[in-house]
Structures are given as C-alpha cells and as structure tokens.
mmCIF file of C-alpha atoms in Angstrom:
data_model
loop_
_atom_site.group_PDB
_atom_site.id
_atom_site.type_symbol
_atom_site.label_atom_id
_atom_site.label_comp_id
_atom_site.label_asym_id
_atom_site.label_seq_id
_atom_site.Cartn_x
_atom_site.Cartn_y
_atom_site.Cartn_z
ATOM 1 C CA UNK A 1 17.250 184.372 82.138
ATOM 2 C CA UNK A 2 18.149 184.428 85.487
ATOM 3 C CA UNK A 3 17.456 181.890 88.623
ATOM 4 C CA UNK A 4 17.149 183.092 92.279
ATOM 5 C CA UNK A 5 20.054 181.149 94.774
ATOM 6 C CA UNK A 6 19.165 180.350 97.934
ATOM 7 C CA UNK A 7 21.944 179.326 100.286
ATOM 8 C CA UNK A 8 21.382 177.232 103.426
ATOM 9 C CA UNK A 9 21.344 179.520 105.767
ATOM 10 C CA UNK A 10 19.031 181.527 103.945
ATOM 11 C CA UNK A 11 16.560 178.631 103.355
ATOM 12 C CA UNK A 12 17.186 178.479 107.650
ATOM 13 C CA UNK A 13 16.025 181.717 108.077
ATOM 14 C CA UNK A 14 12.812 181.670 106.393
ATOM 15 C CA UNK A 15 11.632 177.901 108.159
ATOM 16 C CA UNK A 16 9.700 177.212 110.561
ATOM 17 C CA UNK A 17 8.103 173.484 111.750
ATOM 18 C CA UNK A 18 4.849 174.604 112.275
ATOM 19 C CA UNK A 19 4.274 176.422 108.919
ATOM 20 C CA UNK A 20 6.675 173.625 107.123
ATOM 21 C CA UNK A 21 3.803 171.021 108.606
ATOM 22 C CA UNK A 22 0.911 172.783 106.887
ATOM 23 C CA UNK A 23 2.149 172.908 103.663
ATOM 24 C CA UNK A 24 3.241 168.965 103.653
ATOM 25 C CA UNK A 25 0.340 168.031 105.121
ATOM 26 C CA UNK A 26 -1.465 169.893 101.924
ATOM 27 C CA UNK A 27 1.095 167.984 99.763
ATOM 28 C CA UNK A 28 -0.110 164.111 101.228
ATOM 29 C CA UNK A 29 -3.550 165.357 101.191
ATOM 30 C CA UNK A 30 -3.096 165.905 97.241
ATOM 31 C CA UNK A 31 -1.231 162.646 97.060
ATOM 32 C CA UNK A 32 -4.335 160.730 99.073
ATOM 33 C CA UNK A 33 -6.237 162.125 96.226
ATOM 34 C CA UNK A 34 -4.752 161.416 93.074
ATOM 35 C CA UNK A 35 -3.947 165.011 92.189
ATOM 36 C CA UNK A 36 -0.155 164.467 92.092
ATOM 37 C CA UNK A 37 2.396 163.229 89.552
ATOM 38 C CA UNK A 38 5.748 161.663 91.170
ATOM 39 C CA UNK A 39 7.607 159.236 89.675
ATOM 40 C CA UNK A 40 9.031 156.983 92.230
ATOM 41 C CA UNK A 41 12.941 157.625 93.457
ATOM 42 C CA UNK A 42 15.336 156.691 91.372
ATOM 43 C CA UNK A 43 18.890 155.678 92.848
ATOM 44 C CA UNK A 44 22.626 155.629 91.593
ATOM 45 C CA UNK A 45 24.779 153.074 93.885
ATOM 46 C CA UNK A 46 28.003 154.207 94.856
ATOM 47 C CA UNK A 47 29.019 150.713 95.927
ATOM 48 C CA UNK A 48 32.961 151.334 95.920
ATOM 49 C CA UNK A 49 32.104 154.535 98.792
ATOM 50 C CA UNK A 50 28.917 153.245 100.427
ATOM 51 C CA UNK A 51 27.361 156.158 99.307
ATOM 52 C CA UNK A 52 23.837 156.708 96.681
ATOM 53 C CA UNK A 53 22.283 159.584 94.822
ATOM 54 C CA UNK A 54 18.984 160.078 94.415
ATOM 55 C CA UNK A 55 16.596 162.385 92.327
ATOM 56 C CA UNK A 56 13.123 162.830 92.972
ATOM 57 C CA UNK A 57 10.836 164.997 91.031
ATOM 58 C CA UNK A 58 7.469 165.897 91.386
ATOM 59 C CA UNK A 59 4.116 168.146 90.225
ATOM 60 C CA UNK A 60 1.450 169.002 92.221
ATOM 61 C CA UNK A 61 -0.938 169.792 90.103
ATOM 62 C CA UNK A 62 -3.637 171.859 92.267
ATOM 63 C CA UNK A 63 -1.165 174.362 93.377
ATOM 64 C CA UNK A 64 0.295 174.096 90.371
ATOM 65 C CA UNK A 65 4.101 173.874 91.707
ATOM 66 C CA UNK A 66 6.720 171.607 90.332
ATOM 67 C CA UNK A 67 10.738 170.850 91.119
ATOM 68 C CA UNK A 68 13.356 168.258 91.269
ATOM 69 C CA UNK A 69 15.434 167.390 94.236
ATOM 70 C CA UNK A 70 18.900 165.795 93.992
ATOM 71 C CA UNK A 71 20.351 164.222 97.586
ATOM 72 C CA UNK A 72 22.953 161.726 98.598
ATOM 73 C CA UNK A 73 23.319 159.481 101.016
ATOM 74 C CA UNK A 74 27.249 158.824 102.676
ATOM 75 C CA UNK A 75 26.968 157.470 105.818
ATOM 76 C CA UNK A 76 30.794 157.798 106.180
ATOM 77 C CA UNK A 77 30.581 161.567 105.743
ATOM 78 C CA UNK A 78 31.137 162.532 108.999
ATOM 79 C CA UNK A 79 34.502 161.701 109.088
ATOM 80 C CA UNK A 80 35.312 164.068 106.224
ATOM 81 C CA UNK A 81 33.365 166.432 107.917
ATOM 82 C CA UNK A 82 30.679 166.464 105.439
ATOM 83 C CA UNK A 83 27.075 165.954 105.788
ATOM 84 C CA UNK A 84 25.899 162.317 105.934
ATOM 85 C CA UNK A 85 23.075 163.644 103.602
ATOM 86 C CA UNK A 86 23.712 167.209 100.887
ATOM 87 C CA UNK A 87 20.670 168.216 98.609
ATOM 88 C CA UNK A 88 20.038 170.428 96.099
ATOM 89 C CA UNK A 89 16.516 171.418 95.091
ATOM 90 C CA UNK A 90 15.750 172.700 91.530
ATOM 91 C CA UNK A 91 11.677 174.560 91.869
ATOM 92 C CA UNK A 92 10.754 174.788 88.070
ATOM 93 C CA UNK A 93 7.754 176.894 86.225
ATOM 94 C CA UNK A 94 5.137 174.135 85.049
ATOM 95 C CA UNK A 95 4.063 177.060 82.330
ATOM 96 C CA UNK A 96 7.591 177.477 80.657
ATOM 97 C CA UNK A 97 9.698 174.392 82.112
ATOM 98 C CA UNK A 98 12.568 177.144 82.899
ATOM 99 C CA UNK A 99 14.204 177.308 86.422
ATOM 100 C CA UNK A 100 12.851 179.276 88.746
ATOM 101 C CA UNK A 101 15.077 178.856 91.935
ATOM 102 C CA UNK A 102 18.015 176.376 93.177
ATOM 103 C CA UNK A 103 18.204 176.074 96.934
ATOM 104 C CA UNK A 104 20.086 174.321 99.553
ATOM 105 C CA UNK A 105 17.754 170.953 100.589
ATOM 106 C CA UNK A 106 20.102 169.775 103.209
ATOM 107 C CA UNK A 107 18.237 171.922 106.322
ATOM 108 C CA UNK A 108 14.780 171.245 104.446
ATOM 109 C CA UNK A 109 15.279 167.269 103.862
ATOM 110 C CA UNK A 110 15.326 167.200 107.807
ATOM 111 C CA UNK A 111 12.341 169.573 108.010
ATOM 112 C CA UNK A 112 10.272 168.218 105.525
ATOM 113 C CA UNK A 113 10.951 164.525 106.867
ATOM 114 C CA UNK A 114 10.442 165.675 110.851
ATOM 115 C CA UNK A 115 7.507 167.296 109.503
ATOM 116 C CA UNK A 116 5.720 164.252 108.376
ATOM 117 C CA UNK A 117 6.551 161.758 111.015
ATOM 118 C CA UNK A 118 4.693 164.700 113.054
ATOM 119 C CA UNK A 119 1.670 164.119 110.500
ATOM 120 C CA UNK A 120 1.665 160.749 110.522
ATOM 121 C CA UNK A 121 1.635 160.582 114.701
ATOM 122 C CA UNK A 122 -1.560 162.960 114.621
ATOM 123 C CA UNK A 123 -3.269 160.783 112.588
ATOM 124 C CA UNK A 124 -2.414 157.567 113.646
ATOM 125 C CA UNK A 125 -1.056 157.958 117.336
ATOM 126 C CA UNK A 126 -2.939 157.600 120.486
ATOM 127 C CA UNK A 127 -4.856 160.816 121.195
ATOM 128 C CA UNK A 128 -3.427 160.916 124.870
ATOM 129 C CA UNK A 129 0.600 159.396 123.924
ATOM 130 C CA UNK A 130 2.624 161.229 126.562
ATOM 131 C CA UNK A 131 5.791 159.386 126.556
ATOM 132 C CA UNK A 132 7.862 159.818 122.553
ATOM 133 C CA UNK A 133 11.208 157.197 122.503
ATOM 134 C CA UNK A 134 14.089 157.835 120.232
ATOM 135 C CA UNK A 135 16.142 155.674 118.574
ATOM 136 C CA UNK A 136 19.117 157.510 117.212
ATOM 137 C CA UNK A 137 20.254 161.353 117.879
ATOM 138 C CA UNK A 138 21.048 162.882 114.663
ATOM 139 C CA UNK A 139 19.607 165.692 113.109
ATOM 140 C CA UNK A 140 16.560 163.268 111.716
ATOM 141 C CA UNK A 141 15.860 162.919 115.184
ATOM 142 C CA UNK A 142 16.065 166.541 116.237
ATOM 143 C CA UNK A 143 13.182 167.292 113.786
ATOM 144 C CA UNK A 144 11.125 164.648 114.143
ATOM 145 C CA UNK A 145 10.361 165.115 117.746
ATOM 146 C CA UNK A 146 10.124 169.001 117.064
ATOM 147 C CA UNK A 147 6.737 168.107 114.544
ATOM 148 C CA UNK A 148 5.453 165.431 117.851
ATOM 149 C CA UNK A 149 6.233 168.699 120.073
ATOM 150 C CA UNK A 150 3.802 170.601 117.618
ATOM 151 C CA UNK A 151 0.933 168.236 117.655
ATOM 152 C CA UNK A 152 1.561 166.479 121.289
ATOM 153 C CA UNK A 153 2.601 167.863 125.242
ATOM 154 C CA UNK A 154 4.649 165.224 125.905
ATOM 155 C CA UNK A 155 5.637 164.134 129.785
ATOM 156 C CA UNK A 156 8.896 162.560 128.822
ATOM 157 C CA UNK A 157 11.306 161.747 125.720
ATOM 158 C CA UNK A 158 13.533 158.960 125.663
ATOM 159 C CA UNK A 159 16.493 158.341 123.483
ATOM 160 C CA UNK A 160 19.167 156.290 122.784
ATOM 161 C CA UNK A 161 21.997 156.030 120.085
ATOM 162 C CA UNK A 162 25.185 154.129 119.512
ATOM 163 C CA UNK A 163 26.748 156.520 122.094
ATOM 164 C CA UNK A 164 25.684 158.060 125.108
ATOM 165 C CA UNK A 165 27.861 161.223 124.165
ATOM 166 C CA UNK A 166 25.502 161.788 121.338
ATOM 167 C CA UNK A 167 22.882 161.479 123.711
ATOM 168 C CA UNK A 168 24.209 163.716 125.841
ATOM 169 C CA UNK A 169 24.423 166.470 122.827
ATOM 170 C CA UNK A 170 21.286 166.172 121.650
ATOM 171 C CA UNK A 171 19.762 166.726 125.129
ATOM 172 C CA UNK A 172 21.405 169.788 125.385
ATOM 173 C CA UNK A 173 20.376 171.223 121.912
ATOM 174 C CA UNK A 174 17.001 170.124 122.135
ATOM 175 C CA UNK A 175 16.186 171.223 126.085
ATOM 176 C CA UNK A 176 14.982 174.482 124.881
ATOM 177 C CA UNK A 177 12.598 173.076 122.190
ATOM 178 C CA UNK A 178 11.150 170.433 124.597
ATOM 179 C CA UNK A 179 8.856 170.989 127.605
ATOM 180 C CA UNK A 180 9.740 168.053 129.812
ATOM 181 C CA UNK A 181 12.384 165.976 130.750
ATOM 182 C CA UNK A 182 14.554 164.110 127.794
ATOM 183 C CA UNK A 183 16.293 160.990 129.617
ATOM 184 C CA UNK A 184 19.063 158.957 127.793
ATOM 185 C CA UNK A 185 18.166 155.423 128.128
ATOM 186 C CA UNK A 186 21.509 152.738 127.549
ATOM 187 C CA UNK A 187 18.944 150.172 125.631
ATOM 188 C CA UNK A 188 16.631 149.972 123.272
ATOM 189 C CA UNK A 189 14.465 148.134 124.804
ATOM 190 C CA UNK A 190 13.757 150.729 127.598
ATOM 191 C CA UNK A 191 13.363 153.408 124.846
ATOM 192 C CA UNK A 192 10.648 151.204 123.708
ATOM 193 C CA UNK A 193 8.189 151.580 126.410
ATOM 194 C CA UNK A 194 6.272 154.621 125.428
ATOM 195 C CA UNK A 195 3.416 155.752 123.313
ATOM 196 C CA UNK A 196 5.036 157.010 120.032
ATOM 197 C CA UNK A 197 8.688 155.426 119.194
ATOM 198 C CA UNK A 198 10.650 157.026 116.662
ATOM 199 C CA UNK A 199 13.355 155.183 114.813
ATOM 200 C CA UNK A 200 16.001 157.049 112.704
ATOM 201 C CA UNK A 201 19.118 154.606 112.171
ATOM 202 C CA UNK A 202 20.594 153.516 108.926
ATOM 203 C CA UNK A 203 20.735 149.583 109.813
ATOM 204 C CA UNK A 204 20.680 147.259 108.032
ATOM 205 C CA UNK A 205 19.318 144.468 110.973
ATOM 206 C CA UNK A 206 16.524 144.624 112.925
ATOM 207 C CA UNK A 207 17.484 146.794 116.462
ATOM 208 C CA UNK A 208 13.557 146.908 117.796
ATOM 209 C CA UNK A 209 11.950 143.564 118.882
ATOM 210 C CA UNK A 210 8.423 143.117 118.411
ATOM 211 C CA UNK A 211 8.519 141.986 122.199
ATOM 212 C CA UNK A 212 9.081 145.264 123.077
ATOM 213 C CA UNK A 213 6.137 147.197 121.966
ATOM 214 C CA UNK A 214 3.350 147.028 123.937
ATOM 215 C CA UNK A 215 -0.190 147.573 122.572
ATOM 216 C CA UNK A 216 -1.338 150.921 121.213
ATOM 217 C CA UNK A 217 1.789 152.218 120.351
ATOM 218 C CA UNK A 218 3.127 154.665 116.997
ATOM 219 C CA UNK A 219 5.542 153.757 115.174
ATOM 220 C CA UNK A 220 6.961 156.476 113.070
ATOM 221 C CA UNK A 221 9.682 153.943 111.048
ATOM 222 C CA UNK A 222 12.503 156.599 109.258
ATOM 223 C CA UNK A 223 15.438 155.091 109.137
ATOM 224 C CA UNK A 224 14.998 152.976 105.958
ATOM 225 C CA UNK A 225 15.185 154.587 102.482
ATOM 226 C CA UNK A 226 17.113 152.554 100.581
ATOM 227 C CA UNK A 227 17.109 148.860 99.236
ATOM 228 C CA UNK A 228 18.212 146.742 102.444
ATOM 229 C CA UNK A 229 17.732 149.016 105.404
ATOM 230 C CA UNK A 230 15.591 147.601 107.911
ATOM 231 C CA UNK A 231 14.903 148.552 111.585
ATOM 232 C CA UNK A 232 11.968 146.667 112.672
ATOM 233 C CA UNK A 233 11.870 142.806 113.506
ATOM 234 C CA UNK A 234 9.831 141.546 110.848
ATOM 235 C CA UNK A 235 7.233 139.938 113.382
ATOM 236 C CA UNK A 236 6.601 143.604 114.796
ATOM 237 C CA UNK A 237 5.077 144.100 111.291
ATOM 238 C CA UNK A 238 3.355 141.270 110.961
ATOM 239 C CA UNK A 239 1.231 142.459 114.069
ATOM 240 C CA UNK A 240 0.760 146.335 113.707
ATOM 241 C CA UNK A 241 -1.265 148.078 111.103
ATOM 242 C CA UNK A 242 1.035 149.453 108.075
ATOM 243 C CA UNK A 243 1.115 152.761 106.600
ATOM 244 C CA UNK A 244 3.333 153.706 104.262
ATOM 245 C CA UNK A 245 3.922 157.600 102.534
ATOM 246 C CA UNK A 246 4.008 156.311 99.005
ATOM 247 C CA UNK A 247 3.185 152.323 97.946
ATOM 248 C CA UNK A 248 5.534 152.198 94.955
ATOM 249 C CA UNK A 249 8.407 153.882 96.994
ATOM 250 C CA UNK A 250 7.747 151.925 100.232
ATOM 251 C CA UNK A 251 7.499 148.602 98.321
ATOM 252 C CA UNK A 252 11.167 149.388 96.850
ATOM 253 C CA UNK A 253 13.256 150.725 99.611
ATOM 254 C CA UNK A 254 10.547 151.374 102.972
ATOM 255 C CA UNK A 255 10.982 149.507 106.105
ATOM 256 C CA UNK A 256 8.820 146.885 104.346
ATOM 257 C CA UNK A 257 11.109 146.181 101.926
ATOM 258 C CA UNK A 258 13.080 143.125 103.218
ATOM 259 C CA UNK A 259 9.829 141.409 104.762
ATOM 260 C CA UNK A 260 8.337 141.785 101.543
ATOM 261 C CA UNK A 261 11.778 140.328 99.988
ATOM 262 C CA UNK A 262 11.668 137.439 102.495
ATOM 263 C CA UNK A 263 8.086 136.901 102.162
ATOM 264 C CA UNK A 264 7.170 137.918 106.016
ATOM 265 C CA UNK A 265 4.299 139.805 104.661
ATOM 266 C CA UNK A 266 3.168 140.753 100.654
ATOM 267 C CA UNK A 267 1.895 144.150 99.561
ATOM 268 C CA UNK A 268 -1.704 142.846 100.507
ATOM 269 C CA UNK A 269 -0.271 143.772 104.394
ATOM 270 C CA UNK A 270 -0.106 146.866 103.787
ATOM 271 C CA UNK A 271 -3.123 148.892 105.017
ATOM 272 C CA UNK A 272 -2.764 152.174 103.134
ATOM 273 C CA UNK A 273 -0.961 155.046 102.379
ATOM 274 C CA UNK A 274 -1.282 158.101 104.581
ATOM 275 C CA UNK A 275 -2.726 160.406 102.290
ATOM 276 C CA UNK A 276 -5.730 157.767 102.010
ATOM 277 C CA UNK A 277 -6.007 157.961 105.960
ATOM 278 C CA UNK A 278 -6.398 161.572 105.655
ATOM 279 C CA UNK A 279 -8.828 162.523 102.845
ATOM 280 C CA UNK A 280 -11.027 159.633 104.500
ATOM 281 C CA UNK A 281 -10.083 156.670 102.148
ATOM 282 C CA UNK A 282 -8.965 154.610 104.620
ATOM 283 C CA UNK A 283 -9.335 154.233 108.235
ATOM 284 C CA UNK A 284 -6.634 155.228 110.551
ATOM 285 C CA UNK A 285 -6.218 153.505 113.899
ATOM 286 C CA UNK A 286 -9.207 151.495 115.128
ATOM 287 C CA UNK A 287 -8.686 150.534 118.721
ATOM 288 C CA UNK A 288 -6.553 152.042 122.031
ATOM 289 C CA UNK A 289 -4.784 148.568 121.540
ATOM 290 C CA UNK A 290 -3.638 148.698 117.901
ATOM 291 C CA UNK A 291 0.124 149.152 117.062
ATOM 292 C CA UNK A 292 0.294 151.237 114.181
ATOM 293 C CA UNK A 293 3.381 152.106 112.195
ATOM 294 C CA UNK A 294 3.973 154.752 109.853
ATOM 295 C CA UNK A 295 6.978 154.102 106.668
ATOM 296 C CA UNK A 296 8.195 157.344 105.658
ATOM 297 C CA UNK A 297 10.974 157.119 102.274
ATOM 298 C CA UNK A 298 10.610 160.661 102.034
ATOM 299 C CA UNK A 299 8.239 161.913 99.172
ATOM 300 C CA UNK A 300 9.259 164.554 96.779
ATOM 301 C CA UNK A 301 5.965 166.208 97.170
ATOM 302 C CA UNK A 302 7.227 167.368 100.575
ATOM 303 C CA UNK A 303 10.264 168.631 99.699
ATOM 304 C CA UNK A 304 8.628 170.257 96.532
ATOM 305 C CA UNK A 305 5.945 172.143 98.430
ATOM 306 C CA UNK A 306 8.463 172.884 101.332
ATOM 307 C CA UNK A 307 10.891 174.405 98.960
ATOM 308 C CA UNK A 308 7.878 176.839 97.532
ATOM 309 C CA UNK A 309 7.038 178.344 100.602
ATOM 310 C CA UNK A 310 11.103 178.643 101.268
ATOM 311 C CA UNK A 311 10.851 180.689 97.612
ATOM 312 C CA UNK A 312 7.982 182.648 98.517
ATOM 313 C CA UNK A 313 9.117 183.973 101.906
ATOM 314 C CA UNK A 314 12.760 184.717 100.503
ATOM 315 C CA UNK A 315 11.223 186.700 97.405
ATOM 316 C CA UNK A 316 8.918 188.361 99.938
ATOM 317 C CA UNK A 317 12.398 189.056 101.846
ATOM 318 C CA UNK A 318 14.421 189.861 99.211
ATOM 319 C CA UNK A 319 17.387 187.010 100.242
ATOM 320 C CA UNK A 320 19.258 185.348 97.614
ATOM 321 C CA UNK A 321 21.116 186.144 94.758
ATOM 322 C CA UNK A 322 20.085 186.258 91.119
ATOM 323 C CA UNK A 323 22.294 183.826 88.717
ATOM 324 C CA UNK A 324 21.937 184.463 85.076
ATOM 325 C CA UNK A 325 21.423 181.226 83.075
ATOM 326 C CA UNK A 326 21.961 182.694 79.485
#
C-alpha cells in the first residue's frame, strides 16, 4: 500500500485564501448542523520545555472525508530556529481506515486558522468596519488579515507587537497583499480603536482592556488555545456577545477559559457557536452598537477539509511522492 507525501512547499503551492475560506466555511456549516464527529483536542504537556502536543481528529460525514492532525506548540522555538508551531496531517479513507496522504500542516494551520477569523468577521462584524487592528505580527497575523482582506476593503490596518522591528517586517511582507495603509501603533490601546481587532499573542494576562473597545466592534480572539492563555480583560467579555468555534473545546482551553475558571461568566454566557450563527440557529449580531467576539481554538474540521482540497489539487497536479506502507 502506498501513501502520497506532500511536503510544505508543495501543500504552498496548491493554497490559496480565498478557495481555503470556502471549504472551511462548508466545514462550520456541517458542524452548525450536527453532521460532524470531532472529539475535542486532546493535549500532552511538555512542562519541563514549555512546549504541548496536540492531536485532533475529525469526520465529516456529508463529504465523507476524515484525518488526524498532530501539532505542537513551543513558544521558545524561535530561538532554535524552529517553528513556534510544526504539524503533520494524516487524511484517512472512512471506507477502508488505510492512509491516504501525510502532509505538511504547518503552512495550512495558519491558513485554515486566518481563514476562519475571516468567517467569523463576515458574519459577525459590522457590515461597513473599515479600520482592522492587530495585536501581534506573526504569521497568525499575516493570515488572518489576508481572510478580512477577502471579505472587507479596509481604509487602514493597525498593528502592534512586542517590537516595533516586527512591526516593521510584517508591513513590508504584507504591503502587497493589503490595499491601504498598515501603520505600526507603539500601544495597544491605539490599536484598539477600530472596527474589527484581531488578537494573536500567546499570553497568559489580559493585554486588551475592556475600556478600550468602543461599541460595535469584532473581536476575532486567537491567541488562546491552551489551558491558561488569556488575552481579553475578563470585563470585555462580560459585555460583548460570545461566540465560540466549538463549545467543548472553547470551554477547555478558548479565551473563555479562565473567566469561566474564575467564575467571571459560566457557559450560560456564551451565545453560540458559529456554525449555529450560520445555518440560522442562532442570531449573529443584533445592533450597530454590539461588541461581538469570536473564540477560535482551531477545529480539526478545518484543517481536515483544508487538507482535502490540498490532496485533490496535488493529485490533479501530480506533486508528491508515493511512500509504500507495506
């Protein structure tokens, strides 16, 4: 039996944001109605290395398309010039169980993730938000306000990030991608005067006040996917409407998680999960005035049906190598 290899740059060559968006939006339209099976995250703790491992697998069962994925989170990478985040994606035939193709799900994680916050701000967001702040310039960052650039025209981006170097960088990568000015901002609090603010840190403490988020703005929360990580002052929370990617996950390691640990809100805060927003479920945002905020953990549906069309296009292609199994 042999299994098709994909390599990250191959996996690059056959993405693109706009087609990656259709197919996850397909995926949380399945998950609004029921028609998926995905076992929440489960987590190894590399206390000793600050560093986890998670696997996610997942089935969705109208397109009938099923996989694994396998990623890591070291924020101390960097320094050995590693990725902060390294996945592996396993797609799998639902008839036979057997491997079908492993694939690089570094490139994709960031995709599949920028992809949804784009989603999420179509759904939720102020028709007419012009103005997008960033918090953080990593790659999470990069792709996130590629998906707003897909569903908004923005007038201007702000960002911010530990330092302004980074800043600077991601400017210059991102110029080409962006049609309007992108203006580094030294504080967070200036970043947060705009219509859709986009937070992709790994803290652990609160860096956006609820003071400084006026009425009717998005949210798209990204940052925290693990037990601990928070980015949000708790009181921001208690005032927007809530909408998490998946309850169970969101519950466990969202941006909710430490309100819900320290009892600044319960579950019953929660207003629904995006999927219910779009198949109609659940209403979306109500009023010009209403903050809403959207907690993406990352759902192995996305990277599940991102990684198919990645396996269709590079079959269609002929990339990759085959590996025999046995």
């Amino acid at each position: 039996m042999e299994v098709l290899w994909l390599a990250q740059e191959e996996v690059k060559s056959v993405m693109d944001m706009h087609s990656d968006m259709q197919v996850v939006e397909r995926a949380f339209r399945q998950h609004g109605l029921g028609k998926v099976q995905m076992p929440p995250k489960s987590y190894l703790y590399y206390t000793a290395y600050n560093g986890d491992l998670r696997t996610m697998p997942a089935y969705l069962e109208e397109e009938d398309i099923t996989g694994v994925k396998i990623v890591n989170v070291h924020p101390g990478n960097p320094m050995r010039n590693l990725p902060t985040v390294m996945a592996l994606i396993i797609l799998i035939s639902p008839e036979t169980g057997a491997p079908v193709a492993i694939m690089d799900g570094t490139y994709l994680t960031d995709v599949r993730t920028g992809a949804a916050g784009g989603i999420a701000a179509k759904y939720l967001a102020r028709k007419d938000s012009k103005v997008i702040g960033l918090v953080g310039a990593g790659n999470q960052a990069k792709t996130q306000l590629e998906a707003l650039c897909e569903v908004f025209e923005p007038e201007l981006v702000k960002i911010t990030s530990r330092t302004k170097e980074s800043c600077e960088q991601f400017i210059r990568e991102m110029a080409e991608f962006v049609p309007c000015e992108i203006r580094y901002e030294e504080s967070i609090e200036k970043v947060c005067n705009c219509d859709i603010l986009v937070t992709t840190t790994p803290t652990r403490k609160p860096i956006v006040k609820a003071s400084w988020i006026k009425a009717g703005t998005h949210i798209n929360a990204i940052g925290a996917d693990a037990v601990g990580k928070e980015e949000l002052d708790p009181e921001l929370l208690i005032r927007s409407k809530i909408i998490v990617d998946d309850m169970v996950q969101a519950l466990h390691s969202g941006e909710v998680n430490v309100p819900l640990s320290k009892h600044y809100i319960s579950e019953n805060d929660i207003h629904a999960q995006l999927g219910e927003v779009m198949v109609g479920l659940k209403p979306g945002r109500t009023s010009e005035e209403e903050i809403t905020i959207f907690d993406s953990t990352g759902l192995a549906i996305q990277d599940v049906a991102t990684a198919h069309l990645v396996y269709e296009r590079a079959v269609r292609e002929g990339l990759g190598r085959q590996v025999r199994m046995f």
